[in-house]
mmCIF file of C-alpha atoms in Angstrom:
data_model
loop_
_atom_site.group_PDB
_atom_site.id
_atom_site.type_symbol
_atom_site.label_atom_id
_atom_site.label_comp_id
_atom_site.label_asym_id
_atom_site.label_seq_id
_atom_site.Cartn_x
_atom_site.Cartn_y
_atom_site.Cartn_z
ATOM 1 C CA GLU A 1 -0.006 171.524 89.885
ATOM 2 C CA ALA A 2 1.439 167.999 89.812
ATOM 3 C CA GLN A 3 2.311 166.770 93.301
ATOM 4 C CA VAL A 4 2.624 164.222 95.789
ATOM 5 C CA THR A 5 0.872 164.994 99.118
ATOM 6 C CA GLN A 6 1.602 163.459 102.437
ATOM 7 C CA ASN A 7 -0.125 163.996 105.677
ATOM 8 C CA PRO A 8 0.489 164.879 108.367
ATOM 9 C CA ARG A 9 3.668 166.667 108.199
ATOM 10 C CA TYR A 10 4.499 166.078 111.746
ATOM 11 C CA LEU A 11 3.465 163.373 114.227
ATOM 12 C CA ILE A 12 4.315 162.333 117.665
ATOM 13 C CA THR A 13 2.866 159.264 119.032
ATOM 14 C CA VAL A 14 3.485 156.590 121.729
ATOM 15 C CA THR A 15 4.663 153.025 121.372
ATOM 16 C CA GLY A 16 1.945 150.543 120.333
ATOM 17 C CA LYS A 17 -0.548 153.276 119.036
ATOM 18 C CA LYS A 18 -1.558 152.464 115.452
ATOM 19 C CA LEU A 19 -1.180 155.245 112.932
ATOM 20 C CA THR A 20 -1.509 155.749 109.285
ATOM 21 C CA VAL A 21 0.331 158.218 107.122
ATOM 22 C CA THR A 22 -1.619 159.217 103.948
ATOM 23 C CA CYS A 23 -0.181 159.675 100.462
ATOM 24 C CA SER A 24 -1.846 160.863 97.495
ATOM 25 C CA GLN A 25 -0.688 161.819 93.932
ATOM 26 C CA ASN A 26 -2.588 163.777 91.154
ATOM 27 C CA MET A 27 -0.413 162.746 88.220
ATOM 28 C CA ASN A 28 -2.164 159.209 87.522
ATOM 29 C CA HIS A 29 1.158 157.373 88.174
ATOM 30 C CA GLU A 30 1.076 153.785 88.381
ATOM 31 C CA TYR A 31 4.117 153.314 90.595
ATOM 32 C CA MET A 32 4.163 154.540 94.300
ATOM 33 C CA SER A 33 6.574 153.899 97.085
ATOM 34 C CA TRP A 34 7.529 154.685 100.628
ATOM 35 C CA TYR A 35 10.891 155.502 101.987
ATOM 36 C CA ARG A 36 12.443 156.220 105.372
ATOM 37 C CA GLN A 37 15.355 158.593 105.737
ATOM 38 C CA ASP A 38 17.718 158.377 108.684
ATOM 39 C CA PRO A 39 20.946 160.170 109.442
ATOM 40 C CA GLY A 40 23.766 158.320 107.915
ATOM 41 C CA LEU A 41 21.771 155.928 106.092
ATOM 42 C CA GLY A 42 20.207 157.863 103.023
ATOM 43 C CA LEU A 43 16.935 156.616 101.850
ATOM 44 C CA ARG A 44 15.652 153.244 102.363
ATOM 45 C CA GLN A 45 12.623 151.737 100.663
ATOM 46 C CA ILE A 46 10.036 150.423 102.898
ATOM 47 C CA TYR A 47 7.460 149.159 100.154
ATOM 48 C CA TYR A 48 6.388 149.889 96.619
ATOM 49 C CA SER A 49 3.434 149.320 94.445
ATOM 50 C CA MET A 50 3.256 148.519 90.827
ATOM 51 C CA ASN A 51 -0.553 149.262 90.358
ATOM 52 C CA VAL A 52 -3.718 148.958 92.160
ATOM 53 C CA GLU A 53 -3.789 145.983 94.488
ATOM 54 C CA VAL A 54 -0.109 145.227 93.619
ATOM 55 C CA THR A 55 2.453 145.836 96.339
ATOM 56 C CA ASP A 56 5.722 144.455 97.452
ATOM 57 C CA LYS A 57 8.326 144.675 100.010
ATOM 58 C CA GLY A 58 11.209 146.913 99.864
ATOM 59 C CA ASP A 59 14.520 146.749 101.900
ATOM 60 C CA VAL A 60 13.022 147.548 105.316
ATOM 61 C CA PRO A 61 9.390 146.391 105.379
ATOM 62 C CA GLU A 62 9.312 145.006 108.923
ATOM 63 C CA GLY A 63 6.726 146.817 111.103
ATOM 64 C CA TYR A 64 4.899 148.415 108.189
ATOM 65 C CA LYS A 65 1.914 147.747 105.964
ATOM 66 C CA VAL A 66 0.582 149.402 102.924
ATOM 67 C CA SER A 67 -2.414 149.270 100.772
ATOM 68 C CA ARG A 68 -3.204 150.396 97.275
ATOM 69 C CA LYS A 69 -6.994 150.417 96.749
ATOM 70 C CA GLU A 70 -7.059 153.191 94.400
ATOM 71 C CA LYS A 71 -4.414 154.581 91.979
ATOM 72 C CA ARG A 72 -3.752 157.719 93.536
ATOM 73 C CA ASN A 73 -3.558 156.737 97.211
ATOM 74 C CA PHE A 74 -0.844 154.637 98.972
ATOM 75 C CA PRO A 75 -1.167 154.765 102.756
ATOM 76 C CA LEU A 76 1.593 153.618 105.146
ATOM 77 C CA ILE A 77 0.284 152.067 108.255
ATOM 78 C CA LEU A 78 2.394 151.221 111.350
ATOM 79 C CA GLU A 79 0.155 148.842 113.415
ATOM 80 C CA SER A 80 2.232 148.957 116.395
ATOM 81 C CA PRO A 81 4.880 151.674 116.254
ATOM 82 C CA SER A 82 7.981 151.425 118.158
ATOM 83 C CA PRO A 83 10.676 154.044 118.827
ATOM 84 C CA ASN A 84 13.015 152.598 116.113
ATOM 85 C CA GLN A 85 10.502 153.658 113.712
ATOM 86 C CA THR A 86 11.162 157.392 114.629
ATOM 87 C CA SER A 87 12.288 158.706 111.277
ATOM 88 C CA LEU A 88 11.584 161.101 108.176
ATOM 89 C CA TYR A 89 9.217 159.350 105.921
ATOM 90 C CA PHE A 90 8.707 160.023 102.226
ATOM 91 C CA CYS A 91 6.205 158.861 99.698
ATOM 92 C CA ALA A 92 7.084 158.919 96.068
ATOM 93 C CA SER A 93 5.431 158.306 92.830
ATOM 94 C CA SER A 94 6.563 157.575 89.031
ATOM 95 C CA LEU A 95 5.360 157.015 85.610
ATOM 96 C CA GLN A 96 8.003 154.870 84.475
ATOM 97 C CA GLY A 97 8.964 152.367 87.130
ATOM 98 C CA PRO A 98 8.997 151.906 90.801
ATOM 99 C CA ASN A 99 12.383 153.433 91.101
ATOM 100 C CA GLU A 100 12.658 155.590 87.921
ATOM 101 C CA LYS A 101 12.268 159.297 88.002
ATOM 102 C CA LEU A 102 10.491 159.740 91.249
ATOM 103 C CA PHE A 103 8.326 162.509 92.422
ATOM 104 C CA PHE A 104 8.509 163.025 96.185
ATOM 105 C CA GLY A 105 6.125 164.351 98.704
ATOM 106 C CA SER A 106 7.322 166.781 101.328
ATOM 107 C CA GLY A 107 7.897 164.212 104.052
ATOM 108 C CA THR A 108 6.512 163.124 107.295
ATOM 109 C CA GLN A 109 8.452 163.446 110.474
ATOM 110 C CA LEU A 110 7.315 160.732 112.827
ATOM 111 C CA SER A 111 8.450 160.509 116.591
ATOM 112 C CA VAL A 112 7.519 157.356 118.555
ATOM 113 C CA LEU A 113 7.925 157.937 122.223
ATOM 114 C CA GLY B 1 25.383 143.748 98.003
ATOM 115 C CA GLU B 2 24.820 147.096 96.442
ATOM 116 C CA ASP B 3 26.424 150.147 97.973
ATOM 117 C CA VAL B 4 26.625 153.908 97.023
ATOM 118 C CA GLU B 5 28.980 156.209 98.835
ATOM 119 C CA GLN B 6 29.207 159.874 98.943
ATOM 120 C CA SER B 7 31.324 162.551 100.896
ATOM 121 C CA LEU B 8 29.350 164.087 103.595
ATOM 122 C CA PHE B 9 30.206 167.783 102.901
ATOM 123 C CA LEU B 10 31.369 170.277 100.165
ATOM 124 C CA SER B 11 31.815 173.910 100.621
ATOM 125 C CA VAL B 12 32.063 176.288 97.614
ATOM 126 C CA ARG B 13 32.083 180.055 97.000
ATOM 127 C CA GLU B 14 29.108 181.569 94.945
ATOM 128 C CA GLY B 15 30.327 181.658 91.275
ATOM 129 C CA ASP B 16 32.726 178.591 91.454
ATOM 130 C CA SER B 17 31.929 175.121 89.999
ATOM 131 C CA SER B 18 30.947 172.412 92.483
ATOM 132 C CA VAL B 19 31.857 168.687 91.925
ATOM 133 C CA ILE B 20 29.972 166.119 94.051
ATOM 134 C CA ASN B 21 31.412 162.625 93.743
ATOM 135 C CA CYS B 22 29.717 159.224 94.313
ATOM 136 C CA THR B 23 31.047 155.669 94.054
ATOM 137 C CA TYR B 24 29.084 152.553 93.840
ATOM 138 C CA THR B 25 29.689 148.812 93.848
ATOM 139 C CA ASP B 26 27.226 147.319 91.559
ATOM 140 C CA SER B 27 27.617 148.119 88.015
ATOM 141 C CA SER B 28 24.367 146.219 86.626
ATOM 142 C CA SER B 29 22.236 149.339 87.398
ATOM 143 C CA THR B 30 19.778 150.855 84.665
ATOM 144 C CA TYR B 31 19.923 154.487 85.517
ATOM 145 C CA LEU B 32 21.979 156.748 87.870
ATOM 146 C CA TYR B 33 20.145 159.707 89.407
ATOM 147 C CA TRP B 34 21.007 162.920 91.245
ATOM 148 C CA TYR B 35 18.357 164.245 93.540
ATOM 149 C CA LYS B 36 18.369 167.446 95.456
ATOM 150 C CA GLN B 37 16.861 167.893 98.925
ATOM 151 C CA GLU B 38 16.417 171.608 100.289
ATOM 152 C CA PRO B 39 15.669 172.161 103.863
ATOM 153 C CA GLY B 40 12.389 170.796 105.080
ATOM 154 C CA ALA B 41 11.541 169.420 101.505
ATOM 155 C CA GLY B 42 11.297 166.268 99.560
ATOM 156 C CA LEU B 43 13.809 165.056 97.205
ATOM 157 C CA GLN B 44 13.610 166.540 93.809
ATOM 158 C CA LEU B 45 14.783 164.894 90.577
ATOM 159 C CA LEU B 46 17.721 166.915 89.349
ATOM 160 C CA THR B 47 19.009 164.756 86.516
ATOM 161 C CA TYR B 48 19.962 161.395 85.693
ATOM 162 C CA ILE B 49 22.189 159.245 83.213
ATOM 163 C CA PHE B 50 21.580 155.909 81.639
ATOM 164 C CA SER B 51 24.089 153.327 82.447
ATOM 165 C CA ASN B 52 25.546 153.026 79.109
ATOM 166 C CA MET B 53 26.374 156.767 78.701
ATOM 167 C CA ASP B 54 29.459 158.477 79.680
ATOM 168 C CA MET B 55 28.296 162.126 80.072
ATOM 169 C CA LYS B 56 25.068 164.347 80.137
ATOM 170 C CA GLN B 57 24.867 167.879 80.153
ATOM 171 C CA ASP B 58 21.713 169.850 81.164
ATOM 172 C CA GLN B 59 22.216 173.545 81.491
ATOM 173 C CA ARG B 60 24.556 174.306 84.356
ATOM 174 C CA LEU B 61 24.644 170.439 85.493
ATOM 175 C CA THR B 62 27.144 167.809 83.973
ATOM 176 C CA VAL B 63 26.982 164.279 84.917
ATOM 177 C CA LEU B 64 29.987 162.196 84.395
ATOM 178 C CA LEU B 65 29.821 158.358 84.644
ATOM 179 C CA ASN B 66 33.145 156.345 84.779
ATOM 180 C CA LYS B 67 31.959 152.737 84.528
ATOM 181 C CA LYS B 68 35.472 151.365 84.968
ATOM 182 C CA ASP B 69 36.067 153.076 88.370
ATOM 183 C CA LYS B 70 32.293 152.835 89.246
ATOM 184 C CA HIS B 71 32.507 156.570 89.684
ATOM 185 C CA LEU B 72 29.511 159.287 89.202
ATOM 186 C CA SER B 73 29.906 162.809 89.498
ATOM 187 C CA LEU B 74 27.836 166.012 89.251
ATOM 188 C CA ARG B 75 29.349 169.239 88.380
ATOM 189 C CA ILE B 76 27.343 172.361 89.000
ATOM 190 C CA ALA B 77 28.703 175.350 86.836
ATOM 191 C CA ASP B 78 28.320 178.925 88.350
ATOM 192 C CA THR B 79 27.090 177.748 91.862
ATOM 193 C CA GLN B 80 24.520 179.728 93.421
ATOM 194 C CA THR B 81 23.280 180.315 96.969
ATOM 195 C CA GLY B 82 20.267 178.556 95.698
ATOM 196 C CA ASP B 83 21.979 175.506 95.096
ATOM 197 C CA SER B 84 22.667 175.009 99.039
ATOM 198 C CA ALA B 85 21.078 171.634 99.692
ATOM 199 C CA ILE B 86 21.692 168.134 100.296
ATOM 200 C CA TYR B 87 22.497 166.067 97.151
ATOM 201 C CA PHE B 88 21.812 162.475 96.876
ATOM 202 C CA CYS B 89 23.197 159.974 94.110
ATOM 203 C CA ALA B 90 21.021 156.798 93.568
ATOM 204 C CA GLU B 91 21.497 153.733 91.542
ATOM 205 C CA SER B 92 18.475 151.969 90.125
ATOM 206 C CA PHE B 93 18.261 148.279 89.278
ATOM 207 C CA SER B 94 15.156 147.428 87.286
ATOM 208 C CA GLY B 95 13.810 144.416 85.190
ATOM 209 C CA GLY B 96 12.769 140.817 85.938
ATOM 210 C CA ALA B 97 12.683 140.068 89.627
ATOM 211 C CA THR B 98 14.876 142.812 90.554
ATOM 212 C CA ASN B 99 13.299 146.283 91.425
ATOM 213 C CA LYS B 100 15.691 148.288 93.668
ATOM 214 C CA LEU B 101 16.838 151.948 94.155
ATOM 215 C CA ILE B 102 19.905 152.271 96.212
ATOM 216 C CA PHE B 103 20.487 155.957 97.733
ATOM 217 C CA GLY B 104 23.793 157.275 98.849
ATOM 218 C CA THR B 105 23.949 159.121 102.143
ATOM 219 C CA GLY B 106 23.906 162.469 100.621
ATOM 220 C CA THR B 107 26.414 165.202 100.320
ATOM 221 C CA LEU B 108 25.603 168.750 102.049
ATOM 222 C CA LEU B 109 26.643 171.407 99.607
ATOM 223 C CA ALA B 110 27.154 174.854 101.248
ATOM 224 C CA VAL B 111 27.537 177.694 98.966
ATOM 225 C CA GLN B 112 29.220 180.980 100.515
ATOM 226 C CA PRO B 113 28.107 184.174 99.191
#
């Protein structure tokens, strides 16, 4: 089954404790991206990747890092999480472009205390 | 800058048609999308329209694009309880140095049996 898999589904952590949210897709898509969803703000793009070792900032990249060492994986790293990073995070992949016809994962609800 | 706006809530009766509206500010987009988000799930691509088209029909879904008024709508015919979800419109900008996807804040569609 074609899918984008994110882990974990829920995560509670404390300020400053490094964490990684994993994302994997099995569709051989070149393009992958991360979004955060906040009430009243819709979805905002954090980072995107056009291919292996090619990443670029989205609209809200501050406080986040990504890496794309393999085509299927695109982890999101929070080196020093802060409470304003409490949000619902989605990973997405696409065959046609970083913003076109996205397949989304099920989301990761992160709470930073 | 780019902005995409939607009304927050729409309630319809089962069997009626639903019309979800979206307005945007930047008309240089490539595609305009409708995504559906069911509770606890990621976004699912419902349909899309190329920016030089006026209308697209896909089974129960009809997308209308009024470029002059910068207005996009999604009509769902014979709305079912399974259509209850949050619907996001999104505008993509692709090409050259610009790669962006701007989401609206979402419209919650409640279908009453």
